[in-house]
XYZ file of C-alpha atoms in Angstrom:
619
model
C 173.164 64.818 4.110
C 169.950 63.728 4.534
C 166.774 65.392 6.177
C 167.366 63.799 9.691
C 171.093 65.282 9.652
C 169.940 68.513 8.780
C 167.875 68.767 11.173
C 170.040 67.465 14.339
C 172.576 70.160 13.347
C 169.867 72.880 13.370
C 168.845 72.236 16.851
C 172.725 71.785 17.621
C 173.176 75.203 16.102
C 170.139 76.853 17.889
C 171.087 75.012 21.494
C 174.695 76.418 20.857
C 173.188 80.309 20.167
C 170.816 80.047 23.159
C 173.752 78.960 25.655
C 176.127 81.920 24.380
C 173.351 84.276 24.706
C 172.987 82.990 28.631
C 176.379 83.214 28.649
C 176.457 86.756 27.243
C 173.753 87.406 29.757
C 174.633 86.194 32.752
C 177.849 88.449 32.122
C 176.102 91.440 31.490
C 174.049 90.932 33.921
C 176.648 90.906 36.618
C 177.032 94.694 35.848
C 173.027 95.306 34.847
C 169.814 95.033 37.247
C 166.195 94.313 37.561
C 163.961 95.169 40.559
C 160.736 92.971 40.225
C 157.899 93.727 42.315
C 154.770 91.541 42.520
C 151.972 90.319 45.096
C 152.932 87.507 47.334
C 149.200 86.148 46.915
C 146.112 87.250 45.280
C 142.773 86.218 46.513
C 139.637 85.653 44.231
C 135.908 84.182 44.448
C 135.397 81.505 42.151
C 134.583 82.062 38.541
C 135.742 86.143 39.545
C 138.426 88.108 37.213
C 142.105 87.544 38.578
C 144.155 90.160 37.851
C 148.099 89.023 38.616
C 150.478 92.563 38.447
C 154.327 92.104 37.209
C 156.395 95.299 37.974
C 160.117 95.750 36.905
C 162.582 98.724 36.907
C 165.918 98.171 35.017
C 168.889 99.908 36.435
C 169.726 100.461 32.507
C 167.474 101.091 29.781
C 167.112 97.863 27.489
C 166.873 97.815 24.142
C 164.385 94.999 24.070
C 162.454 93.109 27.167
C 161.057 89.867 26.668
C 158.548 88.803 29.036
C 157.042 85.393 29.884
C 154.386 83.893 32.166
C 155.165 80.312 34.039
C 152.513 78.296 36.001
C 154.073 75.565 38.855
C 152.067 72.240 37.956
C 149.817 70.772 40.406
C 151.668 68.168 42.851
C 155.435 69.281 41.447
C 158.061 71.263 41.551
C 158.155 71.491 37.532
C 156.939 74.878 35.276
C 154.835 75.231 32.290
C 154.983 78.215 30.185
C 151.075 79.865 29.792
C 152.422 83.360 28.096
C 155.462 84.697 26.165
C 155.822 88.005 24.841
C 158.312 90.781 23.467
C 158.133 94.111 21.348
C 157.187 92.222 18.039
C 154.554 89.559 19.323
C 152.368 88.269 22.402
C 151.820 84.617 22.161
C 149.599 83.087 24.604
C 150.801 79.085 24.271
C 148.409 76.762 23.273
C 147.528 73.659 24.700
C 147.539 74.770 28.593
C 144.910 75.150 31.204
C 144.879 79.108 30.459
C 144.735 78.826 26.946
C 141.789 81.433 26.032
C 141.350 82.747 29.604
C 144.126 84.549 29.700
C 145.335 87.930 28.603
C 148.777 89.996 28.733
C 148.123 94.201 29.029
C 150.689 97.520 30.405
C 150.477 98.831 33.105
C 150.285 102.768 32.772
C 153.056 104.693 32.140
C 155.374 102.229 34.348
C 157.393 99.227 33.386
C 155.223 96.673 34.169
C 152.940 94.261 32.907
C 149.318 92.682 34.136
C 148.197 88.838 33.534
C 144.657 88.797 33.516
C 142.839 85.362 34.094
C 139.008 84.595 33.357
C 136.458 83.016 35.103
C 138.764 81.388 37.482
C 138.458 77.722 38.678
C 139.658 76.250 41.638
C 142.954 74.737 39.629
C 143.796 77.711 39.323
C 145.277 78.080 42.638
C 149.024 78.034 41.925
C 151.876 80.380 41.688
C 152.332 81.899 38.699
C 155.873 83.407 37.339
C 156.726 86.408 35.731
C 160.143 86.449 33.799
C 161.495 89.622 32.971
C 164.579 89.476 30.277
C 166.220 92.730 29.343
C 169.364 91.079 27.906
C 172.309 93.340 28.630
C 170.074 95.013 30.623
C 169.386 92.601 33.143
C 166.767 90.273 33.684
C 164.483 88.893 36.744
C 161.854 86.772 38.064
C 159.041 87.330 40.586
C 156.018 85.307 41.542
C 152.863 85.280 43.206
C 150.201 82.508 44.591
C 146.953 82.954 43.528
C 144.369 81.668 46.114
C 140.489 80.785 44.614
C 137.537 81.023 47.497
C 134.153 79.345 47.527
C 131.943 79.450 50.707
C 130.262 76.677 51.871
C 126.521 75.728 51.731
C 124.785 76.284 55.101
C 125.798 73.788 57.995
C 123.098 70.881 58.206
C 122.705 69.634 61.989
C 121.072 66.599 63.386
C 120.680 65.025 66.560
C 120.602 61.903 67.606
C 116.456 60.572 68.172
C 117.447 57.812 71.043
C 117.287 59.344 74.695
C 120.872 59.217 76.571
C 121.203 58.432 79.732
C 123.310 60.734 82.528
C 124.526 56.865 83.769
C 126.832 56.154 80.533
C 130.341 56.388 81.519
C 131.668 57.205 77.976
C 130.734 60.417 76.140
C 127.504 59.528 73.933
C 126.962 60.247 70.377
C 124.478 63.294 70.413
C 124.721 64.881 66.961
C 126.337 65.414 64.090
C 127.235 68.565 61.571
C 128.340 68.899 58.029
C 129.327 71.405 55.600
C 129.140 70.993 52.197
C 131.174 72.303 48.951
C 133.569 74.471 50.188
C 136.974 75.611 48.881
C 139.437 75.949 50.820
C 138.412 73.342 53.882
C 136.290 74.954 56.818
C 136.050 74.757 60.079
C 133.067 73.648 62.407
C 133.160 74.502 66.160
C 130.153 73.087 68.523
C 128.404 75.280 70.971
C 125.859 74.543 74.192
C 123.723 77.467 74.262
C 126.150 80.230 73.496
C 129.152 78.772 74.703
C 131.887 77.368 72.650
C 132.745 73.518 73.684
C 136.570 72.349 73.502
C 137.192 68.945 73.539
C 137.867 67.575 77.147
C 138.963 63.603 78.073
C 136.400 61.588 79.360
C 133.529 64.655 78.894
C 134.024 66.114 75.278
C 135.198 64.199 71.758
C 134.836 65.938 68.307
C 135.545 63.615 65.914
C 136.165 65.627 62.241
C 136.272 63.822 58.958
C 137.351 65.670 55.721
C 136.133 64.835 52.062
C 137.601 66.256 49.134
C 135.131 65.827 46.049
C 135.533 64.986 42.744
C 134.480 68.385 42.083
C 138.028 69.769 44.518
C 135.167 71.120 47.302
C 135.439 70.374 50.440
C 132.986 68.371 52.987
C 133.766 68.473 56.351
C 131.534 65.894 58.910
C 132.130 66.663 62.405
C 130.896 64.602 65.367
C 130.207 65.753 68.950
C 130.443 63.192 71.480
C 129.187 64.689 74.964
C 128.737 63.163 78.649
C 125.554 64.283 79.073
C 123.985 65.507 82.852
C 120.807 66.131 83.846
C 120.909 69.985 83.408
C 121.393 69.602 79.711
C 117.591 68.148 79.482
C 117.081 72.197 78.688
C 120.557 72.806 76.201
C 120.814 74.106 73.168
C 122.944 72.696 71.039
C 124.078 74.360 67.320
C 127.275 74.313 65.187
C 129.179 77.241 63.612
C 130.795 76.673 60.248
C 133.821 78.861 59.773
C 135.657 79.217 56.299
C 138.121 81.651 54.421
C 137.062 84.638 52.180
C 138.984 87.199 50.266
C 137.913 89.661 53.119
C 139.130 86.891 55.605
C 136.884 84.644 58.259
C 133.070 84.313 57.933
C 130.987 81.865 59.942
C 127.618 80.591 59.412
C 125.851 79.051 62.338
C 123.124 75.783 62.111
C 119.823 75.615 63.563
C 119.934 74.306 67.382
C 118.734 71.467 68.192
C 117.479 69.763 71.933
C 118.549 66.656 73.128
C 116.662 64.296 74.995
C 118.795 63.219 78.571
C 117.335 60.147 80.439
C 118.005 60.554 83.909
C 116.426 58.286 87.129
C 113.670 59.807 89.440
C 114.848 61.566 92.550
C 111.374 62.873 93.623
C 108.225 62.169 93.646
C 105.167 64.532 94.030
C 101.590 63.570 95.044
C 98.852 65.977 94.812
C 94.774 66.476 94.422
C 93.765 67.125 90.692
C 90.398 67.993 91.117
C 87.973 68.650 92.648
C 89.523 72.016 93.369
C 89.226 73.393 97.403
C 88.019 70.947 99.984
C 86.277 67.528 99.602
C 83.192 66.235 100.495
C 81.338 62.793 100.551
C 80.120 62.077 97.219
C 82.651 63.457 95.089
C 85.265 62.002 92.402
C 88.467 62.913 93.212
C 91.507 62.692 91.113
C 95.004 62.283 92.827
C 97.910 63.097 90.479
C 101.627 61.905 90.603
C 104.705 62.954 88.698
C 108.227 62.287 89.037
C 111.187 64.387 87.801
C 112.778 61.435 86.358
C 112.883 60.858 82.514
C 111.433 58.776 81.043
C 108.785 59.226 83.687
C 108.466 55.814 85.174
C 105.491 53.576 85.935
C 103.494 54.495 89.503
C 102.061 52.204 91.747
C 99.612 53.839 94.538
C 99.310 52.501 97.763
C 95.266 52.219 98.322
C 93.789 50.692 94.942
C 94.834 50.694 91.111
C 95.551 53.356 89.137
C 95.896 54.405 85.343
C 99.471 55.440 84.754
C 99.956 58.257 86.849
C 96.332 59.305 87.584
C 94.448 57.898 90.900
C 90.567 57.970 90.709
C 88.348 57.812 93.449
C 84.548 57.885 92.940
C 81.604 59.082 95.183
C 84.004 59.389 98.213
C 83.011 58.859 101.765
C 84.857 59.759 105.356
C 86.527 56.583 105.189
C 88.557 57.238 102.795
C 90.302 59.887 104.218
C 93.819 58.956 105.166
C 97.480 59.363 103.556
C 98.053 58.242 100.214
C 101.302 56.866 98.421
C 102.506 56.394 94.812
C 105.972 54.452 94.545
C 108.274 54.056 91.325
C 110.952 52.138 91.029
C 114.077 52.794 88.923
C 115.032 50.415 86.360
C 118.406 51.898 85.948
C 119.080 52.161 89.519
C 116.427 49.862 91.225
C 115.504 52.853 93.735
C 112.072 53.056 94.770
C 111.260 56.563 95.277
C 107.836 57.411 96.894
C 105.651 60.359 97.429
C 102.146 60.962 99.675
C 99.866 63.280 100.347
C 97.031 63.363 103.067
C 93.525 63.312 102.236
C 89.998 64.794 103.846
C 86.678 63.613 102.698
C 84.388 66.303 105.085
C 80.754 65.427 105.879
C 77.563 66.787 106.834
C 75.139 64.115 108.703
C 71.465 64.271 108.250
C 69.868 66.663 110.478
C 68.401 65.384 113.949
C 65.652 67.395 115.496
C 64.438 67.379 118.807
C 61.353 67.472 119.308
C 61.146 64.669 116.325
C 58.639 64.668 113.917
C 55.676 66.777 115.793
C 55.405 68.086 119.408
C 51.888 69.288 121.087
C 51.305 72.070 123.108
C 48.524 73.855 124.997
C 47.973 77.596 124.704
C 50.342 79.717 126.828
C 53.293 76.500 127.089
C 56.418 77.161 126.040
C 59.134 74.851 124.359
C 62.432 74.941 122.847
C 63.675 72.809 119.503
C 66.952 71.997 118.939
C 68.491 70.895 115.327
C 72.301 69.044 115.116
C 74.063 67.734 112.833
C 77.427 65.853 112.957
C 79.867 67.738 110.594
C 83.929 67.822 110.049
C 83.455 71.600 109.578
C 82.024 75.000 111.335
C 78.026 74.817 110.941
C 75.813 77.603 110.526
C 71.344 76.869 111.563
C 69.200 78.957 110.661
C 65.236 78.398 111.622
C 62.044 79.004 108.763
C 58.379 79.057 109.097
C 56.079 79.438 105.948
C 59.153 80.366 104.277
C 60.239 83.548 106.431
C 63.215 83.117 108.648
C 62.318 82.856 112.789
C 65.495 81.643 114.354
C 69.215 81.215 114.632
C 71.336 79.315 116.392
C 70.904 75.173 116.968
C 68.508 76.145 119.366
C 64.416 77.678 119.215
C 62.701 79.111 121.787
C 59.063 79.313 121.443
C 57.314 80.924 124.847
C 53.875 81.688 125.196
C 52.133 79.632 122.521
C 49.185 80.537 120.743
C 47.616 79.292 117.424
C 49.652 81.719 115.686
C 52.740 79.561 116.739
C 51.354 76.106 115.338
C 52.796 75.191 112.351
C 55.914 73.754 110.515
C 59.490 74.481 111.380
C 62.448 73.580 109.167
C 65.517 74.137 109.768
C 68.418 74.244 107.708
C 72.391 73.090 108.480
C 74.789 74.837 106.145
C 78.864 75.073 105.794
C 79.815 78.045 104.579
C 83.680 77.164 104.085
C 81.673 73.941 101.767
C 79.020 74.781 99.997
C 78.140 71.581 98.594
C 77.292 70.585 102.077
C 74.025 71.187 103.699
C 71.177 69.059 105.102
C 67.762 70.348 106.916
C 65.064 68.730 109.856
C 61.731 69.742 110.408
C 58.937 69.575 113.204
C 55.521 70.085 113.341
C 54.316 72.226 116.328
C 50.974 71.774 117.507
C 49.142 73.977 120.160
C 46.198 72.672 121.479
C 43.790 75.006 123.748
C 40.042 75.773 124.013
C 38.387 77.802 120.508
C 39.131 81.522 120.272
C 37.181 83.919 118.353
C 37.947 87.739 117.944
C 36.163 90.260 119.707
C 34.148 87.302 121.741
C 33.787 88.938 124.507
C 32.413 92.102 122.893
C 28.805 91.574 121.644
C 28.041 92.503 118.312
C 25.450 95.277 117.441
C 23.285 96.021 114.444
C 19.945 97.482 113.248
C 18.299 96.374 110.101
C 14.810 96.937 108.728
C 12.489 94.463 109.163
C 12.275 91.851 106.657
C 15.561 91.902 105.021
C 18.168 89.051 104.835
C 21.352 89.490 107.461
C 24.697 87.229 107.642
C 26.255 86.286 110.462
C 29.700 85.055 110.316
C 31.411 83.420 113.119
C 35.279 81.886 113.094
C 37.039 79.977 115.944
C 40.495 78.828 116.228
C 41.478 75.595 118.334
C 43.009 72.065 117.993
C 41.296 69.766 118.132
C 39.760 71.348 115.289
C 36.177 73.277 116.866
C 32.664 72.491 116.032
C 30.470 75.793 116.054
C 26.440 75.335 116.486
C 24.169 78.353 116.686
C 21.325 79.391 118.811
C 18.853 82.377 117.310
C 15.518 83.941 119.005
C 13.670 86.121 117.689
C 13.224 84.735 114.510
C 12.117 81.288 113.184
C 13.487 82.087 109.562
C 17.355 81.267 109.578
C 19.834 78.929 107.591
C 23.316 77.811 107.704
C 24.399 79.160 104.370
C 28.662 78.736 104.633
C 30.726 76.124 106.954
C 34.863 75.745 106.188
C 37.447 74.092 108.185
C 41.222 74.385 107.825
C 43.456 72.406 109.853
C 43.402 75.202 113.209
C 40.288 76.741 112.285
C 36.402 76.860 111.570
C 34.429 79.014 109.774
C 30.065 79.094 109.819
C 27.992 81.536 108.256
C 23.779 81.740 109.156
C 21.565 83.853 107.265
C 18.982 85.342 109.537
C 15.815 87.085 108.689
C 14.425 90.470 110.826
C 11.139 90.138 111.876
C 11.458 91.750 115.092
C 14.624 92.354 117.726
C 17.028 89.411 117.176
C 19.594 87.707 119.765
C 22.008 84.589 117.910
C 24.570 83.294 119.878
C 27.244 81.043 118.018
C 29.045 78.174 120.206
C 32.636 77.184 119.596
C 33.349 73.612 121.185
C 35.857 70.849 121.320
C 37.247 68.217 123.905
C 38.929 71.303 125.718
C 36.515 74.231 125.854
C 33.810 76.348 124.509
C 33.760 79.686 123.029
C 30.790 82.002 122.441
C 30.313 84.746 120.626
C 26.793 87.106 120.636
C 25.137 89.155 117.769
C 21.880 91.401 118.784
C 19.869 93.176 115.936
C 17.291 95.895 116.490
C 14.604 95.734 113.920
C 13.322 98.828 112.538
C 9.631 99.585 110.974
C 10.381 101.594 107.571
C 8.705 104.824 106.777
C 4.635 104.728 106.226
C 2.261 106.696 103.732
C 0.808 109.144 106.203
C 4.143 110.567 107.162
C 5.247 111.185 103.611
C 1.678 112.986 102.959
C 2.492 115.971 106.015
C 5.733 116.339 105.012
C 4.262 117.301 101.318
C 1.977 119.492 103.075
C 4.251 121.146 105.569
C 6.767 121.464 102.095
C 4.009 123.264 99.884
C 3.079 125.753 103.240
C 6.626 126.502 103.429
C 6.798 127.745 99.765
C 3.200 129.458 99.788
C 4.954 131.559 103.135
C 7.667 132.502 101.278
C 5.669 133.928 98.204
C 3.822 135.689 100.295
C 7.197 137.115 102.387
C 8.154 138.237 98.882
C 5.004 140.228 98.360
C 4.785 141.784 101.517
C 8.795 143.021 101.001
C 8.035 144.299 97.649
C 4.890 146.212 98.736
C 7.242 147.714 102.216
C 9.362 149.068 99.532
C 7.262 151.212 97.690
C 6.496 152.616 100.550
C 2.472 151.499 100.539
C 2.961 149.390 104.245
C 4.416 151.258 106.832
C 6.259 149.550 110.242
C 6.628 150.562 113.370
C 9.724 149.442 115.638
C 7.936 146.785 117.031
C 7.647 145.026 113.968
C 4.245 144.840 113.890
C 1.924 147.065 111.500
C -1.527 147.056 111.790
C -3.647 147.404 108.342
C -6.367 149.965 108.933
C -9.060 151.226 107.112
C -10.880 154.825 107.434
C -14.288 152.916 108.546
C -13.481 149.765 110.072
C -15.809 147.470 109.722
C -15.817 144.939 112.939
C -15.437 142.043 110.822
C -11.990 142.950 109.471
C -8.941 141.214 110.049
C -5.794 142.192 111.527
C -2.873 139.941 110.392
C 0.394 139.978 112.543
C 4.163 138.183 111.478
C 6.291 136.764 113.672
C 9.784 135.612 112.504
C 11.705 133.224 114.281
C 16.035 133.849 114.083
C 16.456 129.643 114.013
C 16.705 128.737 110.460
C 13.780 126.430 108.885
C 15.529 123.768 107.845
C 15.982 122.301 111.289
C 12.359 121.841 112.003
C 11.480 120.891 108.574
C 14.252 117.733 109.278
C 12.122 116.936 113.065
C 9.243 117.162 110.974
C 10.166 114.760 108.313
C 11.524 112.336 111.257
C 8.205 112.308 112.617
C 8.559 114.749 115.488
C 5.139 116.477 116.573
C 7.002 119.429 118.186
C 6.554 122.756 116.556
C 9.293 123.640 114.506
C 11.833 125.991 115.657
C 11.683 127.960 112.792
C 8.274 129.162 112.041
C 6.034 131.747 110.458
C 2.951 132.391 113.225
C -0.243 133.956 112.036
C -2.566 135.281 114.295
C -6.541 136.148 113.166
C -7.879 139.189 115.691
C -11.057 140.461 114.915
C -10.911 143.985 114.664
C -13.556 145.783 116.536
């Protein structure tokens, strides 16, 4: 035989052994058994450890168990052998998607065996086999699915950039979300705000397309079509991403996202953008209007041209006060829509003030001013002269005139709801009368030594403004020296000198009246050298008398002069001679001072207060 031969009957011979040890097997085995017990699935992460158990019991003990591993190929019902062991060798078969990833180990103490696989890839997922042979034992086969996991990368959402319009009939494309690289396929489920949406004819379409890579991941695109209203102009829309785990469901949710809805206007609002408060002529005043339509459409205003939606009016007056319109019209619809808004421009008027300009009146009239003004508001007057406030009221009462009440009077129109607003009048008040001087009728007094220089100041008060002139006697030596006017009065000053009594007399006159006023000085002689002589005398006899008080005192106390109750002592000798001198005292109680004062004033009466000194020749 040749080599080819040989060979054909070997595998003859070897096909014939293996079919009478089925044979002998299957007939055993109709009186042996085998309980296998595996997982129905096992779930792992990608590139994670899978660990696949095989458990057997035999109903009798075997003297040898041959185990083997089968894998179901992708896309058919057919096996492929990955593992095949027994009690003399563990062969893991080569040329198989497992070969090096895979390992064969005991379980324990029990029958059973665990398949091991390494860094697991998504082709993995398939059922694997376990084939348990105990020849006359029994044999048995059990199998479990092994399921790989990979989440997906976060969802990715994006709206659509166009505005849609509430008036489409169909649902509108509004955004789109899509999750990437997953294994198995996810899920994507669209929310408004926080509320699930579920796809509803004619309102809701979700439109789902599935990719599966190159890679085996998953892609999933999902569409939302919506009818939008115009409440959504505030949604929130986001997509949730839900996908399987060992653990079971996780989701991940996308960013959310606003769309933008265009719907028509409905209303229209008009309204005053500045100034703030109320109006008045002279302002700029900016009228605003908006519409709740979107886009917002163009405005068109009633009264003059506008910028878009802003209406400006510059240095307002009364006249244009009225109502005031904008109007849009709807491009989708072609309804005009209009809003308005009534407008006050208030006003003050110039002040008008009666008397006008000036008003004359003579001393002791009386007249009353009156100030209006035209105004849209409440008005508040309020009178000043110089300044200080006289008067209230529209009205001013001035009674009894006298210079005092010449003079400017203002008065000033305010609002007080309108600041802004306020004008003023004035008139001039003349009083007219004869001159007045103070004290005129009182003459004025004065004495002044002769020879000296004296003023003499006169004013008068009058309109027409006075002219004062002066009359003097008594002296020819007098001058004008001062001479003022102001607009009500007149002032002269004379400079007069004394040589002896003096009468001036200064005359106040204009068209109306005269005014005088009198001045009388008494001149007076000053002292002369005689007089101040005697009272040097009557001062050195006054000192001389009281030196020789002193002596007289001292001598009275030692006792050498003796007094009587009289008061008198008379100074004796043993032998008068005739021609002695007796020398009697008298002491007045009035003090001295007083008569030495008459004295010095040139009074020739003996003073009250004196020291009297009488000569008596003593017989």
């Amino acid at each position: 035989m040749d080599t080819a031969q040989l060979s054909f009957e070997n595998i003859k011979m070897q096909s014939l052994f293996l079919t009478l040890m089925m044979v002998l097997c299957l007939f055993f085995a109709a009186w042996a058994k085998v309980d296998m017990t595996m997982e129905e699935s096992v779930e792992v992460y990608l590139g994670d450890l899978a660990d696949i158990p095989c458990q057997y019991v035999f109903s009798e003990q075997p003297r040898a168990v041959m185990i083997q591993w089968f894998v179901r190929n992708p896309g058919s019902s057919s096996r492929e052998r990955i593992y095949y062991g027994d009690n003399t060798q563990q062969i893991v078969d080569d040329g198989t998607d497992f070969t090096g990833r895979i390992t064969v180990s005991v379980i324990g103490d029990q029958e059973g065996v665990l398949l091991t696989i390494q860094d697991v890839q998504l082709t993995d997922e398939r059922e694997f086999f376990c084939q348990v042979n105990g020849m006359a034992a029994g044999n048995g086969e059990g199998k479990t699915h092994l399921r790989v996991f990979d989440p997906p990368e976060a969802p990715v959402i994006e709206g659509v950039h166009a505005g849609i319009s509430v008036t489409n009939e169909l649902p509108s494309r509004i955004a789109s979300c899509e999750a990437r690289n997953s294994f198995p396929k996810p899920n994507i489920t669209w929310y408004r705000d926080s509320s699930p949406l579920t796809p509803t004819h004619g309102q809701i379409n979700v439109v789902t397309l599935v990719t599966r890579e190159f890679s085996g991941f998953y892609t999933v695109q999902s569409e939302l079509q919506y009818k939008v209203a115009k409440e959504d102009k505030d949604a929130l829309f986001s997509c949730e991403v839900s996908y399987y785990v060992p653990e079971g469901v996780r989701t991940a949710k996308s960013k959310v996202i606003n769309i933008t809805v265009h719907f028509p206007t409905t209303i229209i609002e008009l309204w005053k953008e500045s100034p703030q408060g109320l109006v008045k002529e002279g302002d700029t005043v900016e009228l605003r209007c908006q519409g709740d339509g979107n886009p917002p459409p163009p405005f068109t205003f009633n009264r003059e041209q506008a910028s878009d939606d802003t209406l400006v009016l510059r240095e307002v007056i009364r006249g244009d006060s009225g109502v005031y319109q904008c109007r849009s019209l709807d491009l989708d619809t072609y309804e005009q829509v209009t809003g308005d808004m009534q407008l006050t421009i208030h006003y003050l008027d110039p002040a008008f003030v009666v008397p006008k300009d000036s008003e004359i009146l003579l001393k002791g009239e009386s007249l009353t001013a009156t100030c209006n003004a035209l105004s849209s508001l409440e008005t508040a007057t309020v009178w000043f002269k110089n300044g200080q406030q006289v008067g209230k009221g529209h009205m001013l009462f001035l009674q009894d005139a006298t210079y005092d009440t010449a003079g400017e009077y203002v008065c000033e129109v305010t609002v007080s709801s309108l600041p802004g607003l306020h004008t003023s009048g004035s008139v001039h008040i003349i009083v007219q009368g004869a001159p007045q001087m103070k004290d005129a009728d009182r003459e004025v007094e004065m004495d002044e030594g002769t020879g000296k220089w004296v003023n003499l100041s006169c004013e008068a008060h009058a309109h027409p403004l006075p002219t004062i002139s002066w009359t003097v006697t008594g002296s020819q030596s007098w001058r004008e020296v001062l001479t003022r006017a102001t607009e009500h009065s007149t002032v002269s000053v004379v400079s007069v000198k004394v040589t002896s009594d003096i009468t001036a007399f200064c005359n106040a006159t204009n068209d109306i009246g005269t005014e005088t006023k009198s001045f009388s000085i008494r001149a007076s002689k000053p002292p002369s050298e005689g007089n101040g002589v005697i009272i040097v005398v009557i001062i050195l006899c006054i000192l001389l008398l009281a030196i020789l008080g002193s002596v007289l005192y001292f001598l009275h106390k030692k006792g050498k002069i003796p007094c009587g109750r009289s008061g008198k002592q008379e100074i004796t000798k043993e032998n008068p001679n005739k021609d002695d001198i007796v020398v009697e005292m008298k002491t007045n109680t009035k003090t001295e001072d007083a008569g030495l004062l008459k004295g010095v004033n040139g009074d020739k009466n003996v003073p009250s207060n004196q020291v009297t000194m009488d000569m008596k020749a003593i017989r």
